[in-house]
XYZ file of C-alpha atoms in Angstrom:
283
model
C -0.014 -0.017 0.154
C 1.366 3.469 -0.670
C 0.253 7.002 0.764
C 0.230 8.390 -2.512
C -2.566 5.804 -3.629
C -4.760 6.382 -0.572
C -5.065 9.756 1.193
C -5.218 9.813 4.980
C -6.390 11.813 7.772
C -7.276 11.342 11.737
C -10.139 13.675 11.928
C -12.505 12.027 14.184
C -16.235 12.175 12.693
C -18.887 14.295 14.401
C -22.441 14.361 13.695
C -24.184 17.636 12.569
C -27.383 18.625 15.038
C -30.846 18.118 13.381
C -32.080 21.777 11.636
C -35.288 22.395 9.253
C -34.203 23.201 5.819
C -35.621 25.281 2.950
C -35.903 24.854 -0.512
C -32.493 24.475 -2.168
C -30.632 27.521 -3.298
C -29.578 27.869 -7.773
C -25.854 26.970 -6.499
C -26.644 23.977 -5.252
C -25.685 24.859 -1.489
C -28.135 23.825 0.963
C -29.672 26.523 3.092
C -27.677 27.322 6.177
C -24.519 26.672 4.506
C -21.661 29.022 4.800
C -21.196 31.476 2.033
C -17.192 31.219 2.428
C -14.522 28.416 3.713
C -14.734 30.319 7.155
C -18.089 30.240 7.478
C -18.927 34.224 6.063
C -18.631 35.710 2.652
C -14.844 35.142 1.178
C -13.024 35.822 -1.794
C -12.365 32.851 -4.608
C -8.600 32.937 -3.189
C -9.852 31.945 0.070
C -11.314 29.027 -0.976
C -8.620 27.868 -2.956
C -6.165 28.347 -0.088
C -8.655 26.110 2.260
C -8.569 23.594 -0.574
C -4.945 23.478 -1.008
C -3.885 23.173 2.595
C -6.961 20.224 3.253
C -5.760 18.552 0.250
C -2.066 19.087 1.098
C -3.015 17.330 4.909
C -4.793 14.551 3.314
C -1.995 13.455 0.839
C 0.776 13.730 3.097
C 2.625 16.489 0.698
C 6.233 16.683 -0.567
C 7.283 14.345 2.397
C 4.605 11.824 1.439
C 5.597 11.632 -2.126
C 9.807 11.191 -1.114
C 8.592 8.435 1.629
C 6.498 6.636 -1.008
C 8.755 6.477 -3.699
C 12.286 6.115 -1.502
C 11.861 2.576 -0.691
C 11.207 1.360 -4.134
C 13.423 3.079 -5.589
C 16.604 1.992 -3.389
C 14.897 -1.746 -3.855
C 15.033 -1.570 -7.764
C 18.292 0.420 -7.803
C 20.055 -2.317 -5.627
C 18.860 -5.222 -7.461
C 19.772 -3.650 -10.777
C 23.094 -3.801 -9.574
C 23.750 -7.038 -7.735
C 20.466 -9.172 -8.401
C 20.467 -10.161 -4.729
C 16.759 -10.170 -3.752
C 17.713 -10.371 -0.202
C 19.787 -7.321 0.072
C 17.414 -5.034 -2.023
C 14.707 -5.937 0.394
C 16.572 -5.482 3.277
C 17.677 -1.882 2.333
C 13.820 -1.192 1.304
C 12.806 -1.973 4.456
C 15.277 -0.447 6.402
C 14.383 3.086 5.080
C 10.985 2.621 5.452
C 11.534 1.824 8.777
C 13.922 4.869 9.527
C 11.551 7.317 7.711
C 8.831 6.202 10.456
C 11.077 6.756 13.146
C 11.309 10.245 11.745
C 7.822 10.790 11.739
C 7.678 9.312 15.145
C 10.047 11.428 16.556
C 8.304 14.792 14.913
C 5.124 13.380 16.453
C 3.360 13.103 13.466
C 0.464 10.978 12.812
C 0.853 6.822 13.379
C -0.914 6.199 10.080
C 1.662 8.276 8.180
C 4.442 6.876 10.290
C 3.356 3.086 9.567
C 1.494 3.008 6.640
C 4.603 3.213 4.271
C 6.524 0.299 6.716
C 3.522 -2.108 6.343
C 3.085 -1.914 2.606
C 7.059 -2.595 2.182
C 7.265 -5.183 5.190
C 4.398 -6.761 3.229
C 6.457 -6.527 -0.101
C 9.317 -8.121 1.126
C 7.934 -10.863 2.877
C 5.748 -11.920 -0.106
C 8.904 -11.405 -2.487
C 11.035 -13.682 0.170
C 8.302 -16.763 0.203
C 7.902 -16.722 -3.454
C 11.842 -16.413 -4.352
C 10.360 -14.141 -6.832
C 11.822 -10.342 -6.878
C 8.834 -8.994 -8.945
C 6.512 -10.303 -6.012
C 7.916 -7.510 -3.964
C 5.563 -4.945 -5.919
C 2.587 -7.380 -6.666
C 0.763 -6.386 -3.220
C 0.995 -2.700 -4.096
C -0.137 -3.250 -7.356
C -3.247 -5.741 -6.174
C -4.199 -2.789 -3.822
C -3.774 -0.353 -6.244
C -6.431 -2.306 -8.490
C -8.636 -3.014 -5.563
C -8.718 1.046 -4.465
C -9.620 1.790 -8.413
C -12.403 -0.205 -8.316
C -13.295 1.101 -4.560
C -13.283 4.493 -5.997
C -15.513 3.529 -8.925
C -18.054 1.287 -7.305
C -18.674 3.726 -4.287
C -19.222 6.578 -7.073
C -21.831 4.627 -8.432
C -23.519 3.671 -5.109
C -23.767 7.676 -4.419
C -21.085 7.731 -1.519
C -17.848 8.546 -3.311
C -14.836 7.433 -1.703
C -12.765 10.580 -2.133
C -15.504 12.537 -0.434
C -15.426 10.005 2.541
C -12.018 10.494 2.747
C -11.833 14.337 2.585
C -15.317 15.231 4.353
C -13.326 15.279 7.833
C -10.724 17.240 6.587
C -13.033 19.953 5.245
C -15.027 19.640 8.754
C -18.032 18.878 6.723
C -17.908 14.946 7.541
C -20.782 13.274 5.582
C -22.993 16.853 5.186
C -22.030 16.936 1.567
C -24.629 13.626 1.071
C -27.593 15.071 1.614
C -26.851 19.245 2.129
C -24.620 19.979 -0.199
C -25.567 18.443 -3.387
C -22.932 20.631 -5.661
C -20.308 19.381 -3.538
C -21.213 15.570 -3.687
C -20.936 16.258 -7.266
C -17.465 17.422 -6.995
C -16.554 14.661 -4.689
C -18.330 12.150 -7.511
C -15.937 13.490 -10.494
C -13.107 13.806 -8.075
C -13.531 10.046 -7.502
C -14.326 8.984 -10.883
C -10.696 10.386 -11.774
C -9.107 8.793 -9.215
C -10.324 5.372 -9.860
C -9.580 5.776 -13.942
C -6.059 6.829 -13.080
C -5.465 4.237 -11.096
C -7.077 1.504 -13.631
C -4.711 2.782 -16.392
C -1.964 2.508 -13.854
C -2.503 -0.968 -13.336
C -3.048 -1.462 -17.220
C 0.584 -0.745 -17.611
C 1.955 -2.582 -14.724
C 0.224 -5.878 -14.854
C 0.947 -6.869 -18.119
C 4.579 -5.844 -17.351
C 4.877 -8.074 -14.200
C 4.269 -10.912 -16.545
C 6.083 -9.878 -19.710
C 9.265 -7.902 -18.165
C 11.999 -8.691 -15.680
C 12.233 -7.242 -12.336
C 14.379 -4.193 -13.022
C 11.931 -2.996 -16.044
C 8.990 -3.506 -13.855
C 10.714 -1.678 -10.841
C 11.766 1.511 -13.155
C 8.411 1.875 -14.970
C 6.362 1.290 -11.730
C 9.039 4.049 -10.188
C 8.268 6.408 -12.826
C 4.614 5.750 -12.640
C 4.513 6.610 -8.473
C 4.365 10.586 -8.643
C 2.855 11.575 -11.951
C -0.475 9.991 -11.709
C -0.615 10.806 -8.047
C -0.229 14.538 -8.909
C -2.816 14.360 -11.727
C -5.233 13.114 -9.602
C -4.669 15.454 -6.648
C -4.675 18.543 -9.269
C -8.215 17.197 -10.889
C -9.789 16.950 -7.245
C -8.422 20.366 -6.543
C -9.920 21.882 -9.659
C -13.523 20.437 -8.964
C -13.325 21.216 -5.221
C -12.636 24.867 -5.797
C -15.426 25.284 -8.366
C -17.640 23.614 -5.608
C -19.755 25.045 -3.317
C -17.947 25.499 0.027
C -18.055 23.113 2.835
C -20.626 22.978 5.813
C -18.727 23.203 8.944
C -20.620 20.507 10.821
C -18.164 21.162 13.467
C -18.998 24.792 14.136
C -22.514 23.742 14.091
C -22.504 21.299 16.700
C -20.461 23.830 18.810
C -23.304 26.621 18.371
C -25.806 24.109 19.267
C -23.944 23.338 22.467
C -23.889 26.703 23.383
C -27.593 27.394 22.637
C -28.409 24.711 24.666
C -26.297 26.189 27.605
C -27.713 29.466 27.408
C -31.395 28.189 26.972
C -30.602 25.884 29.990
C -29.346 29.162 32.116
C -32.382 31.065 31.077
C -34.417 28.296 32.611
C -32.737 28.272 35.498
C -32.830 31.760 36.314
C -36.427 32.014 35.659
C -37.168 29.307 37.746
C -35.047 30.989 40.842
C -37.538 34.352 40.419
C -39.981 34.815 43.122
C -42.797 37.083 42.647
C -42.624 40.326 44.350
C -46.483 40.512 45.387
C -47.718 36.924 46.156
C -51.015 35.710 46.867
C -52.818 37.134 49.901
C -55.144 34.238 52.034
C -58.524 35.121 53.322
C -59.478 34.589 56.922
């Protein structure tokens, strides 16, 4: 598994409070949705900046790309020189462990720290078991194919995978499914882009797995690591920048909690009030 194939986030889900909604406005944004990224009117530049920051967080940025490419690059480079599976596999696993330790020292998320290690380790174990160096790449290729199908199937089902992944990053969770149809359409387009790009990548790699040798497959795979990923991220950015802004369900939840506290305080204050002129009793 590679970090460039799958965006990751550690944001925890929150459920938006129930609210009454009127007719949908012409821009595809449900009533009550913020007019800008920060909850108020904002220029297009702010929307672009928010989208860029969220995508950078979700996809790991430059470090994520380097960590994805480096273990496989080291494996194929060493194997090209000495044709030794064991030393190539150990070197790839060692560098992935070093990168994970660096992330842990910097107190980055565990998903980022260990995702690459598990992917490399699985490839190493599989290749050592079969004795075929090409099998170092096979688990990642199978995962990429499965991910491509997941993007397309979830989009057909009406719950595009990229929306499930990026919703918490944008603090909208699943509000886009029912309250922000314009944004749901953008997530559907982005998911189709991811699915088709990854599927095209697999259409190149799997024939090479059968017909090419280990070094040829390895160098082609390295060459296809970053460009398809960047294309998919760019298209995602284009679709989301043009989409209605996200509904911040976290802010809605906090506002509902504050309103509830204020109502309780008002009720408590009213209950403590004593009438100044109580009823008189007849003798």
